[in-house]
Structures are given as structure tokens and as C-alpha cells.
PDB file of C-alpha atoms in Angstrom:
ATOM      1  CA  UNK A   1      13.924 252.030 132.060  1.00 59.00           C
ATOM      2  CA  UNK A   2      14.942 248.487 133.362  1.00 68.00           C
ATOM      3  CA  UNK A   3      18.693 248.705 135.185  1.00 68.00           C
ATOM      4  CA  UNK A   4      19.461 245.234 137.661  1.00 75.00           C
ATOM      5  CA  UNK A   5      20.911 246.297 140.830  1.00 75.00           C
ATOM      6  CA  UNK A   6      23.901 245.355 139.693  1.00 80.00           C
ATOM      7  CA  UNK A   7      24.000 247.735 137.042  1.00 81.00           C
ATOM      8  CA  UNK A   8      23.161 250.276 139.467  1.00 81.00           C
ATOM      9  CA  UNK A   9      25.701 249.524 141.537  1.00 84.00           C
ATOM     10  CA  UNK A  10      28.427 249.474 138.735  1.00 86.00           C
ATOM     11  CA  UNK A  11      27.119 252.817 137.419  1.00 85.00           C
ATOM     12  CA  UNK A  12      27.306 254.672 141.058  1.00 87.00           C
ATOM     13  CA  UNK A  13      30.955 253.042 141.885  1.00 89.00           C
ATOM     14  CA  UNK A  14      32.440 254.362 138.520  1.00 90.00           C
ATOM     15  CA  UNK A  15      30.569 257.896 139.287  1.00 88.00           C
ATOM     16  CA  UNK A  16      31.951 258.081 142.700  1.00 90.00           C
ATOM     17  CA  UNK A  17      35.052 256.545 141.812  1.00 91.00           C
ATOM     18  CA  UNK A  18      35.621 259.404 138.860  1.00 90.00           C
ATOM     19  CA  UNK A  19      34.165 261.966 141.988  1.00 89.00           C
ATOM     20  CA  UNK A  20      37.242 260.605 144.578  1.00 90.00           C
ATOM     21  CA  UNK A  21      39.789 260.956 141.502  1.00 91.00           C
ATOM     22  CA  UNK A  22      39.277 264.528 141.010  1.00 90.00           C
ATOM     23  CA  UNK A  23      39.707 265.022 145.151  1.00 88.00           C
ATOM     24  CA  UNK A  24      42.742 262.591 145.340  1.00 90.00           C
ATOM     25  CA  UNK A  25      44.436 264.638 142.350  1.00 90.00           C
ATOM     26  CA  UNK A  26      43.580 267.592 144.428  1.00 86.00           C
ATOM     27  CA  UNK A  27      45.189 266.263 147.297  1.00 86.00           C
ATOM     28  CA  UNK A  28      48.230 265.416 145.720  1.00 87.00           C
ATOM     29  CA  UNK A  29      49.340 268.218 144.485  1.00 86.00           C
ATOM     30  CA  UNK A  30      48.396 270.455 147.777  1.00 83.00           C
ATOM     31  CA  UNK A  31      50.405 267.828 149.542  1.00 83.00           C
ATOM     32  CA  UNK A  32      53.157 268.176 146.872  1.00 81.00           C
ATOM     33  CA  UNK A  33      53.296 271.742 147.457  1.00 79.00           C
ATOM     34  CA  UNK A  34      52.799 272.110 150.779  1.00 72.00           C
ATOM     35  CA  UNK A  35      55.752 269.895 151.421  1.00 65.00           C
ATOM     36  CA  UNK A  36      57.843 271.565 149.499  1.00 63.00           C
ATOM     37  CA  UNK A  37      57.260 274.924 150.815  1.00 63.00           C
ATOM     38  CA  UNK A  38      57.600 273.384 153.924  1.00 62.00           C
ATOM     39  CA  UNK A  39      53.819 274.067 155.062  1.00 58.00           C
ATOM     40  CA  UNK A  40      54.593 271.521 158.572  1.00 58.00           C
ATOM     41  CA  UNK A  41      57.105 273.607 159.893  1.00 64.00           C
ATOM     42  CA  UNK A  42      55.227 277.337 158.614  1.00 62.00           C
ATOM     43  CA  UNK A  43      51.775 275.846 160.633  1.00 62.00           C
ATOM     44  CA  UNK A  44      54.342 276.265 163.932  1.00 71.00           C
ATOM     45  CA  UNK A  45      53.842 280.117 163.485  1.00 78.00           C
ATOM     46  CA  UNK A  46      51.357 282.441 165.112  1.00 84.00           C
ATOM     47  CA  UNK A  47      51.721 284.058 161.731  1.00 82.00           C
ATOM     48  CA  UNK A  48      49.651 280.659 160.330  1.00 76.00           C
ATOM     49  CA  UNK A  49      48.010 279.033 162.961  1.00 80.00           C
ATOM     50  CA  UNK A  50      46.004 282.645 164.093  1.00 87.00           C
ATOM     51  CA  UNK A  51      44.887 282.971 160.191  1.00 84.00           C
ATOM     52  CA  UNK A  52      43.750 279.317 159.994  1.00 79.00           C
ATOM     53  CA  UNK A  53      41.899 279.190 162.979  1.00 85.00           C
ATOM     54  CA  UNK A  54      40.193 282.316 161.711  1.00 88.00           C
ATOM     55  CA  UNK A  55      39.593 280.310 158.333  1.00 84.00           C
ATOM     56  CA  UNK A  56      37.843 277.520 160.310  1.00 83.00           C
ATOM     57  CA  UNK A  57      35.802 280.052 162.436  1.00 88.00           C
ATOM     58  CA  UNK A  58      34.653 281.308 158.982  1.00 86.00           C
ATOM     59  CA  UNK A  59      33.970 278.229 157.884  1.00 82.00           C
ATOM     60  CA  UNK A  60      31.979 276.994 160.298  1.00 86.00           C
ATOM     61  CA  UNK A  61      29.645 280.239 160.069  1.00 85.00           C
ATOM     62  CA  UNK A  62      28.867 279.189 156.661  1.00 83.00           C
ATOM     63  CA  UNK A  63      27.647 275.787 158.361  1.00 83.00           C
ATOM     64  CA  UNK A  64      25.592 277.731 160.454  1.00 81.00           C
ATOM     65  CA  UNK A  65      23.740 279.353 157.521  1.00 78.00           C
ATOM     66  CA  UNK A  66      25.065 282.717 157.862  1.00 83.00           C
ATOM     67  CA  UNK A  67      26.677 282.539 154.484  1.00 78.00           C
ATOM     68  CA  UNK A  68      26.952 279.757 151.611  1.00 77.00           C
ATOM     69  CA  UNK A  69      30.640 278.725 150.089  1.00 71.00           C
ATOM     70  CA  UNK A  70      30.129 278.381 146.131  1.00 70.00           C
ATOM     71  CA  UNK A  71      31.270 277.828 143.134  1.00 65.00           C
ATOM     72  CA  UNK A  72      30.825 281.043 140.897  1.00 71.00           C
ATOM     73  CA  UNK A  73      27.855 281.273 138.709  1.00 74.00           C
ATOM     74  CA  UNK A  74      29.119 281.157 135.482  1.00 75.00           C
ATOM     75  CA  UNK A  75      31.812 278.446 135.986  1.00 74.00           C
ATOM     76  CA  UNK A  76      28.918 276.136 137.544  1.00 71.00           C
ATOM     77  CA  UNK A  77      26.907 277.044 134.503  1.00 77.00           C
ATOM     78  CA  UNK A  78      29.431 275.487 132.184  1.00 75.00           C
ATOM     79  CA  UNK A  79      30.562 272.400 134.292  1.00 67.00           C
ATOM     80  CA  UNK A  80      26.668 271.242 134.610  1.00 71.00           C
ATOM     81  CA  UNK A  81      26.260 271.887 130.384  1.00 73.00           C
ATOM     82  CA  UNK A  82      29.907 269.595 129.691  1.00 67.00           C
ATOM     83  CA  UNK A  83      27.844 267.431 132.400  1.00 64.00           C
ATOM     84  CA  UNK A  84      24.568 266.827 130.631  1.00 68.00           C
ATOM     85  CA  UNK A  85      27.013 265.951 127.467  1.00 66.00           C
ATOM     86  CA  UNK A  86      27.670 262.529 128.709  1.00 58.00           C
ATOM     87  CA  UNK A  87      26.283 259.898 127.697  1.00 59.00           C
ATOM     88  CA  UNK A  88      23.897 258.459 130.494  1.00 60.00           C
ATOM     89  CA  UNK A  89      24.235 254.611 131.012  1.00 66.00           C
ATOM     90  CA  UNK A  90      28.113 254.074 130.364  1.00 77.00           C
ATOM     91  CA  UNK A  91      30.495 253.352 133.226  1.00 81.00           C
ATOM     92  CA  UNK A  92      32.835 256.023 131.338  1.00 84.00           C
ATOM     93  CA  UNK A  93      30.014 258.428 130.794  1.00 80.00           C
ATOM     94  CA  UNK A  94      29.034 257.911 134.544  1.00 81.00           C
ATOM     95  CA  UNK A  95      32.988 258.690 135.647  1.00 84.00           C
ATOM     96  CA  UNK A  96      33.307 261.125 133.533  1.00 84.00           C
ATOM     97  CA  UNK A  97      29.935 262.667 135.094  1.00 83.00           C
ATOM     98  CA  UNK A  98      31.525 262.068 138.603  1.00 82.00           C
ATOM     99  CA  UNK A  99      34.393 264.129 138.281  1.00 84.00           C
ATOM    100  CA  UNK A 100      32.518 266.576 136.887  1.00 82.00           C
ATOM    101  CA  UNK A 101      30.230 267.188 140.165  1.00 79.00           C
ATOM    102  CA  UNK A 102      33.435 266.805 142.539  1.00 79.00           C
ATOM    103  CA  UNK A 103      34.003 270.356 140.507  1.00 75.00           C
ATOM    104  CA  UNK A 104      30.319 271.144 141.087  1.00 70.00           C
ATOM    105  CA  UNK A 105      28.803 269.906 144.436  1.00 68.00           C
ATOM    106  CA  UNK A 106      32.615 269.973 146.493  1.00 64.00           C
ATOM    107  CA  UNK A 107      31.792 273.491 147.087  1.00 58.00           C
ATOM    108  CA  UNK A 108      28.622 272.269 149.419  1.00 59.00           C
ATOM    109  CA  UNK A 109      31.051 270.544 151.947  1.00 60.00           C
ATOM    110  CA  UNK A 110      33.307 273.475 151.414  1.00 59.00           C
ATOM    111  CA  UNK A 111      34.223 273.911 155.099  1.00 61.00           C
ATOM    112  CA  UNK A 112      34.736 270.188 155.514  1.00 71.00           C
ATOM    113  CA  UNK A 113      37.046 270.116 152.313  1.00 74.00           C
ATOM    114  CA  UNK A 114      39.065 273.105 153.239  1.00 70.00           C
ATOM    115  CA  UNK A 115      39.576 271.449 156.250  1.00 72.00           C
ATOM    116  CA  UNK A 116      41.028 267.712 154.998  1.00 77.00           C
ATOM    117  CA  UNK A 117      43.405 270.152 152.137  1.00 77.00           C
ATOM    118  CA  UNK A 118      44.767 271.438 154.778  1.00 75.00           C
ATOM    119  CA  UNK A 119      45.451 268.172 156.539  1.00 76.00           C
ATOM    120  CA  UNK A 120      46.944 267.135 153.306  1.00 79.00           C
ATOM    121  CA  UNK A 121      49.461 269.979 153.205  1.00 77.00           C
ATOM    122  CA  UNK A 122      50.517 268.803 155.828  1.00 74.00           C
ATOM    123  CA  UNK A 123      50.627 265.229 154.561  1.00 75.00           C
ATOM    124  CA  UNK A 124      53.180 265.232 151.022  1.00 79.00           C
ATOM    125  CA  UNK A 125      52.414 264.062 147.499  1.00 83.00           C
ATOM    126  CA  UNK A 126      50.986 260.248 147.787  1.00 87.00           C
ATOM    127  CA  UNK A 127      49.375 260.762 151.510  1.00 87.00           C
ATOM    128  CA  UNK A 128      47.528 263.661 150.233  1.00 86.00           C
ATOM    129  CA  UNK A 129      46.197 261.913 146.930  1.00 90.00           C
ATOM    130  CA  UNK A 130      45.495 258.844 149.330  1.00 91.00           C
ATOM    131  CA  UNK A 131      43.484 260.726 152.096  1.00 88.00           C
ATOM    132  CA  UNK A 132      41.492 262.779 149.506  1.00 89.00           C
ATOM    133  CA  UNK A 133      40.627 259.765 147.830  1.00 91.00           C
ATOM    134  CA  UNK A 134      39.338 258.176 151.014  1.00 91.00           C
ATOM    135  CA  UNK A 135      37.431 261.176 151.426  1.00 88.00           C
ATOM    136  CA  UNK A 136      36.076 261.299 147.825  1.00 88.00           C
ATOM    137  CA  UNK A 137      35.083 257.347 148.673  1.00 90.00           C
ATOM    138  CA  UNK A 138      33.472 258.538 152.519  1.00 89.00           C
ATOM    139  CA  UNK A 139      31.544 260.858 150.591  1.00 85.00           C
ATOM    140  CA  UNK A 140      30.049 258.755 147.481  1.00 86.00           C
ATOM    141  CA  UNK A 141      29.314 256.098 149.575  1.00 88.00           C
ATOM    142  CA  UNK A 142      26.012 257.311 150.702  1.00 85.00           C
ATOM    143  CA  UNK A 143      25.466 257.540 146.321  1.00 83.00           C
ATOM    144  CA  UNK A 144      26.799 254.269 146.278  1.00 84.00           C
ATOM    145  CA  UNK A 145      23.325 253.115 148.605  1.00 83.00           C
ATOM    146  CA  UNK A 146      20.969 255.530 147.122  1.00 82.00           C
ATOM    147  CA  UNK A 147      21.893 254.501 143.697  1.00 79.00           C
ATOM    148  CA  UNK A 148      22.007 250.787 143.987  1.00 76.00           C
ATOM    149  CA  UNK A 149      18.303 250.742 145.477  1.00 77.00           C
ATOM    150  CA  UNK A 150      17.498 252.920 142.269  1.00 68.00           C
ATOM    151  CA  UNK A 151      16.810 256.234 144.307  1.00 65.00           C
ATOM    152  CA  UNK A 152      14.278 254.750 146.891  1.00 67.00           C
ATOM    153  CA  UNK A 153      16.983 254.782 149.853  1.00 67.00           C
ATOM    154  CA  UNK A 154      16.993 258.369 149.280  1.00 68.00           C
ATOM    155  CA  UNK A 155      16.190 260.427 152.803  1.00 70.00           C
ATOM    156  CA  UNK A 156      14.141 263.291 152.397  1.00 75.00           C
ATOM    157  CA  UNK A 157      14.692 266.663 153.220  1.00 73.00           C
ATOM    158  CA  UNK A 158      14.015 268.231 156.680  1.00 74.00           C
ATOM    159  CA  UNK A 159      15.752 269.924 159.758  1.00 76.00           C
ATOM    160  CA  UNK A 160      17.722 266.616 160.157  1.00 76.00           C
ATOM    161  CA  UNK A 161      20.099 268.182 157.564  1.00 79.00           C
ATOM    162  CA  UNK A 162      20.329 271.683 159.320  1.00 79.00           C
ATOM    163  CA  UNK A 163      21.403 269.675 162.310  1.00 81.00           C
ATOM    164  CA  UNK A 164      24.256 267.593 160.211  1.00 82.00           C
ATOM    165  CA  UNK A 165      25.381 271.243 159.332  1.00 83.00           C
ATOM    166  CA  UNK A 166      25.195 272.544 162.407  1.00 84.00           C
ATOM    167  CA  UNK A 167      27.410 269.484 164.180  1.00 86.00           C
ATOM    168  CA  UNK A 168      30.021 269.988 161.293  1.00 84.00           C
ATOM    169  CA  UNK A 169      30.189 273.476 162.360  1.00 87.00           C
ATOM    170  CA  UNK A 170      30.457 273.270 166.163  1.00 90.00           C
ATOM    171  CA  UNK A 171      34.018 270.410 164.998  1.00 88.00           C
ATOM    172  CA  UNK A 172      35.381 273.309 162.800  1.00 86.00           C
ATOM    173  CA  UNK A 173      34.946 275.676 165.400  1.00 91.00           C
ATOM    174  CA  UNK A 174      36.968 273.076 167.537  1.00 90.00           C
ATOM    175  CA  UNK A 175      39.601 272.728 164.733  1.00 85.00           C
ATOM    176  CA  UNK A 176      39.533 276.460 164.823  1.00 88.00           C
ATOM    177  CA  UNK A 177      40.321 276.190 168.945  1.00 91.00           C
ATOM    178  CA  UNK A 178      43.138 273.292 168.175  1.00 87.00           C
ATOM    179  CA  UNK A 179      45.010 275.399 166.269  1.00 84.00           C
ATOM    180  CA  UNK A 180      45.020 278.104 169.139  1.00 89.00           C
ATOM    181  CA  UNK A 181      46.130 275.462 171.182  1.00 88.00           C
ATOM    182  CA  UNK A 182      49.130 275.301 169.471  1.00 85.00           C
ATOM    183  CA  UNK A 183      50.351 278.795 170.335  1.00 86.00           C
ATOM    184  CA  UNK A 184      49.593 277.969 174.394  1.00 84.00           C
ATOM    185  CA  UNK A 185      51.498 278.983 176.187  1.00 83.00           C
ATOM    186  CA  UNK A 186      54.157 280.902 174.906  1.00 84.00           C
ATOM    187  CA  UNK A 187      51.808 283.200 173.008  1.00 86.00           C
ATOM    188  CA  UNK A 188      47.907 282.407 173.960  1.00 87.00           C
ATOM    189  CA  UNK A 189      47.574 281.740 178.136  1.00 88.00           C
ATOM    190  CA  UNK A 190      46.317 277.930 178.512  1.00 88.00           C
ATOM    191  CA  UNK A 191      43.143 279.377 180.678  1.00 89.00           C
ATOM    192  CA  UNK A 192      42.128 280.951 177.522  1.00 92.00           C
ATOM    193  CA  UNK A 193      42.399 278.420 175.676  1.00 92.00           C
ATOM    194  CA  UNK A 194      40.195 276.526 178.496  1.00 92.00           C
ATOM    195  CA  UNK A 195      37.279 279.357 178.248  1.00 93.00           C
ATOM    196  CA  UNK A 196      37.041 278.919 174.722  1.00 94.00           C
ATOM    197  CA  UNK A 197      36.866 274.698 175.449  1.00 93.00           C
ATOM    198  CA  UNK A 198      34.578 275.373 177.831  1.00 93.00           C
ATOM    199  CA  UNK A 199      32.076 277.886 175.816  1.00 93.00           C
ATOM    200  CA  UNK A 200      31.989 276.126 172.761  1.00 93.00           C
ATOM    201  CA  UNK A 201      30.776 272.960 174.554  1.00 93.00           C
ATOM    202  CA  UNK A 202      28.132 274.787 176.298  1.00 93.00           C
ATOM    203  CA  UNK A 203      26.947 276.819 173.882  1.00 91.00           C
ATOM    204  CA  UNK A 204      26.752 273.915 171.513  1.00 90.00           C
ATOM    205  CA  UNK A 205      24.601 271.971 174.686  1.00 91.00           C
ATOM    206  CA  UNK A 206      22.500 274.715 174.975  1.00 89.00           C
ATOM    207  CA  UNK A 207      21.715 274.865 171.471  1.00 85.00           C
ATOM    208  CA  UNK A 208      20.904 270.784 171.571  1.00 84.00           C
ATOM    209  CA  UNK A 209      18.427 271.646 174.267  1.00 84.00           C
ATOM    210  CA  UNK A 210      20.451 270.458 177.412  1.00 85.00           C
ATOM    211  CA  UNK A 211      18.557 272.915 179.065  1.00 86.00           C
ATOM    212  CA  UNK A 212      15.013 272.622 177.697  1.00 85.00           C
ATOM    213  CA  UNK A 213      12.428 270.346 179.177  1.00 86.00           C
ATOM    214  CA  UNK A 214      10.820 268.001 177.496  1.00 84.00           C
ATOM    215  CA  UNK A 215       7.467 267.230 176.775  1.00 84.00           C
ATOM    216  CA  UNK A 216       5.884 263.940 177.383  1.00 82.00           C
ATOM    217  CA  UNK A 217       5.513 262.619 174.480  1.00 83.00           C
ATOM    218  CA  UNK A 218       8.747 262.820 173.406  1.00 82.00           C
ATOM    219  CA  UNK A 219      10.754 260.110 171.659  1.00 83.00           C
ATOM    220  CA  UNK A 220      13.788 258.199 172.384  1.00 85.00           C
ATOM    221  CA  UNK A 221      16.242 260.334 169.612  1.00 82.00           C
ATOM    222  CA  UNK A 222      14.756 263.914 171.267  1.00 84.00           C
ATOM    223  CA  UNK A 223      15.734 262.291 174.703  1.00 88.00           C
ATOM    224  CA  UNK A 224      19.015 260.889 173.464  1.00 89.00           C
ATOM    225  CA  UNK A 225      19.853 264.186 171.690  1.00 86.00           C
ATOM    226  CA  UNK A 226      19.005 266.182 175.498  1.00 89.00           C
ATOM    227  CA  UNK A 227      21.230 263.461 176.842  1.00 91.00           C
ATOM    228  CA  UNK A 228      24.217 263.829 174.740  1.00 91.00           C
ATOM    229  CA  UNK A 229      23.715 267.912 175.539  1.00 91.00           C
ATOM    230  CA  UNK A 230      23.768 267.706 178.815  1.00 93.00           C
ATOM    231  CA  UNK A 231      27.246 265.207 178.743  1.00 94.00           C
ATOM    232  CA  UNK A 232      28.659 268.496 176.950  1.00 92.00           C
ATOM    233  CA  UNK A 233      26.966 271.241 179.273  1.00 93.00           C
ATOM    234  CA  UNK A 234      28.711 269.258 182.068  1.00 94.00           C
ATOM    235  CA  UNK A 235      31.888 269.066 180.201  1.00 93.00           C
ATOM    236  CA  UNK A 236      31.963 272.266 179.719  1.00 93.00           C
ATOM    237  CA  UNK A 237      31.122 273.644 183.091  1.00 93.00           C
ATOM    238  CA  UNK A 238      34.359 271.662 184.424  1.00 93.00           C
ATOM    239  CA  UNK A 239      36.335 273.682 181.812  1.00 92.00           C
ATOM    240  CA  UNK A 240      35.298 276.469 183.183  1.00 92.00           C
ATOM    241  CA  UNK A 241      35.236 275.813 187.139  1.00 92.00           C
ATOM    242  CA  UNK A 242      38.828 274.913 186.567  1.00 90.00           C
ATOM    243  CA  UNK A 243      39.737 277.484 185.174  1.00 89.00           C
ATOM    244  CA  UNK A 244      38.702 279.655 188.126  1.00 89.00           C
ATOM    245  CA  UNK A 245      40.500 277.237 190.545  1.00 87.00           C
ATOM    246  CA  UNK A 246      44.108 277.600 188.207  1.00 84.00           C
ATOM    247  CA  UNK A 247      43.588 274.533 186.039  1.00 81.00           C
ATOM    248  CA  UNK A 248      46.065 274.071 183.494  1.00 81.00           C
ATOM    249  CA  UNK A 249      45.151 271.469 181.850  1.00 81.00           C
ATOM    250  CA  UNK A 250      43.177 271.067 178.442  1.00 83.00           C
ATOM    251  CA  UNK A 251      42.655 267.347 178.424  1.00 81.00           C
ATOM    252  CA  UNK A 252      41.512 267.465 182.094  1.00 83.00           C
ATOM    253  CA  UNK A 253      40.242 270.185 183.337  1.00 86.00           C
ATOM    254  CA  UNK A 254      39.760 269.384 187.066  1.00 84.00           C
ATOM    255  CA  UNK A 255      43.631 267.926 187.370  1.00 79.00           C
ATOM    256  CA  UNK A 256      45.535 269.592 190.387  1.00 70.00           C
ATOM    257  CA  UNK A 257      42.501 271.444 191.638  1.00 70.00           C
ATOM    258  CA  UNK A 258      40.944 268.905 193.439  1.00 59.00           C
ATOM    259  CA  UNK A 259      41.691 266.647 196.537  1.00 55.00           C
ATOM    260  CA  UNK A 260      45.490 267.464 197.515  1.00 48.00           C
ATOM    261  CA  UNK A 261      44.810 267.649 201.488  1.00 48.00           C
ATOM    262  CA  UNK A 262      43.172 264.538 202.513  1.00 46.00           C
ATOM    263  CA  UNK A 263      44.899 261.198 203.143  1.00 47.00           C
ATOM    264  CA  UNK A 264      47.720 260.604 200.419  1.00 49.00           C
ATOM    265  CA  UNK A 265      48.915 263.778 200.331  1.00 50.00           C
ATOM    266  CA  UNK A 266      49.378 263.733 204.442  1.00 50.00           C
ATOM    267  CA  UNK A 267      51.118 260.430 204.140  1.00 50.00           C
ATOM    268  CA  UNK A 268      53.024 261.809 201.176  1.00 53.00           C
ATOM    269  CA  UNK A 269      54.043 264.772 203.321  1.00 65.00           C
ATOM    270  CA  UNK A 270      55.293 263.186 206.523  1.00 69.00           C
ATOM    271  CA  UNK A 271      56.786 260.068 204.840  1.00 77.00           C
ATOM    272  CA  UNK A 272      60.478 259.411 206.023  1.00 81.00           C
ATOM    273  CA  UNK A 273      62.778 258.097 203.779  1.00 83.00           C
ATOM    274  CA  UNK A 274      66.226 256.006 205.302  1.00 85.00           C
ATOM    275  CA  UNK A 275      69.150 255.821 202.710  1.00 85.00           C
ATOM    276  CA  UNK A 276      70.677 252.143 202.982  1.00 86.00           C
ATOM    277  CA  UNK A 277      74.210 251.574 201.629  1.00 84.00           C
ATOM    278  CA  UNK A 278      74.665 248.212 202.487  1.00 83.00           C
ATOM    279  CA  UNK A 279      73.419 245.204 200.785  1.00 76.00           C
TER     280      UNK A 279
END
């Protein structure tokens, strides 16, 4: 009934440290494995990069609600009973607890943790365990606050989280687009590859309300959040507009297609060059 902070604390480290272990081990082996199979060079091929940008695309639907990523029934059912076996109150119990929900709850952040095993494929053995268990860490850490202030840092529930979801899914979609990239332009043509730039980021302004107006009364994170969606919408129009003008370029979409006839090019032009072969 009584637990110091420091208690807390200890208690929520050795559950999310037990929690990292279980993604770290994860990771290691994938790396292993995907090292040895030679996963780097394989994610070179159409053959790969066309399925796993299909994978993220998938992925990121299930951020936007159309679908939920889970572990089955009946496996969950008998992690959460070996879970409510431990002892409550023990550092050991409360590892022991923690791995057992990186089993259980990973599943929720499914997209996200598809995502970093793939990175760690790509990664070997010990970079893999070592990125997964910074991720295992980058995820408790929120437990680490919530559990130290005994539960009363906790945020509550409201369309804050469908928005958290819905920004994880609009970066998958861009993983998704990266790995497309990859195939420009001996197999994909780079001005497709700009079009689908250039519609994800206004689509994802438009859904932020770059083009709603706002009421009067609206606060400063509403404005900010119609600020940030308009930086996209713009973004993204320049994606597009070079595109139409023979842009080539993913990083900047306006390069070559603008200026080109006024001063500096002229002087470029006409400029007379003298060869001198003495000293």
C-alpha cells in the first residue's frame, strides 16, 4: 500500500528492463540471420524491396484503424495467466512480468516493430540485440514516468492517441515510398516516385486541416497543428509542380526547373576562356 518513489522507480526499471531483453534477444537473432542469409544484399532486389514496401503500406493501414495487428487469442490468454503468477513487489517478479508483456503488448506497436526488425536484419547479431534494446528502453521509458509518480502521470485517453497512430502511419507509408526509391530509376521512373512524395504529404496536410479554417477561439496547439499542415501541403505541391516541369530530383524538387535564363547563366554562356602556357 506504501511504495517510496524509489521503490517505484526500481520496480518499473527492472519491468522495462526484462521488456527491452525480450526485444534485444529478438533483435539478435533476426540480425544473426539476416546476415547470414545475406538479407543487405537480397533488400537490393525488386523481388524484396516491392514486397516490403507493400508490408509497410499494410502496416500503416492498421495505424489507420482499418485493421488491428495481434497476438492470437489463445496464446495471449496463456502469457497474461504465467503473468498474474508473479509475484507482485519483487524486482525479479517485476522482470519477469516485463518480458512477459514485450510477448503481450509488442503486438500494439506492431507496425513500428516490424519496421526496426527489419532494420536489424539489416544490422548483424550484436547491432540488432543493441538497437532492439534501445527500442525496448524508448518504449518503457514513458512506464518508467508513469510508474515512479505511482500512476498519477498517467495521460488519459482521447483522440490525442488516434493522432499518435495516425502520424506513425503517414512515416510507414514513407518507409513504404523509401524502399520504392530504391528501385528508381532503373525499374520505378524518379517522377513517380515524386507523385507519390508529393501525395502522401498532401494528403497527410489535408488530413491535419491545412485546409480548414479555424474558428476563433482556437488554441495555440490547433493553430500550430494547421501550421505544421500547411509546411507539408506546400511541400508537397513543389513535388508535384516539379514534376510537371521534368524535376528529377527527390530531395529537391524545384532543382533545374527554375531560373536558368537570367543573369548567371548569360554570363556562363558567353564567358571566354584564354589557355595560358607560360608561367
Amino acid at each position: 500500500d506504501k511504495v517510496t518513489t524509489g521503490k517505484a522507480f526500481s520496480l518499473s526499471l527492472s519491468y522495462v528492463v526484462g521488456m527491452a531483453l525480450v526485444f534485444a534477444i529478438i533483435g539478435g537473432v533476426i540480425g544473426l540471420f539476416g546476415k547470414v542469409i545475406g538479407v543487405q544484399a537480397a533488400f537490393q532486389s525488386p523481388w524484396v524491396l516491392v514486397p516490403a514496401a507493400l508490408l509497410f503500406a499494410g502496416l500503416a493501414l492498421s495505424m489507420f484503424g482499418f485493421y488491428e495487428i495481434q497476438v492470437p487469442s489463445a496464446i495471449q490468454s496463456r502469457l497474461n495467466a504465467l503473468s498474474n503468477q508473479q509475484e507482485g513487489g519483487s524486482l525479479i517478479g517485476a522482470g519477469v512480468m516485463g518480458a512477459i508483456s514485450a510477448l503481450i503488448v509488442g503486438p500494439c506497436g506492431g507496425p513500428v516493430l516490424l519496421a526496426m526488425l527489419a532494420y536489424a536484419s539489416l544490422q548483424g547479431a550484436a547491432m540488432g540485440f543493441v538497437s532492439l534494446f534501445i527500442f525496448g528502453l524508448g518504449m518503457g521509458l514513458p512506464l518508467l514516468l508513469f510508474g515512479a509518480t505511482g500512476g498519477s502521470a498517467l495521460p488519459r485517453a482521447g483522440a490525442w492517441m488516434d493522432t499518435v497512430k495516425a502520424v506513425a502511419g503517414v512515416v510507414l507509408l514513407g518507409l513504404a515510398v523509401l524502399f520504392l526509391e530504391r528501385l528508381a530509376p532503373t525499374y520505378l521512373s524518379l517522377s513517380l516516385i515524386m507523385l507519390m512524395w508529393g501525395a502522401l504529404l498532401i494528403v497527410a496536410s489535408i488530413y491535419m486541416g491545412a485546409l480548414k479554417s479555424l474558428p476563433v477561439e482556437a488554441g495555440g496547439w490547433a493553430k500550430l497543428w494547421k501550421g505544421l499542415g500547411l509546411v507539408l501541403l506546400i511541400y508537397g505541391a513543389t513535388f508535384v509542380v516539379g514534376v510537371a516541369m521534368g524535376g528529377k530530383d527527390t530531395l529537391q524538387p524545384l532543382r533545374g526547373v527554375t531560373g536558368g535564363h537570367g543573369g548567371g547563366g548569360a554570363a556562363a554562356e558567353h564567358l571566354a576562356f584564354k589557355k595560358i602556357k607560360s608561367v
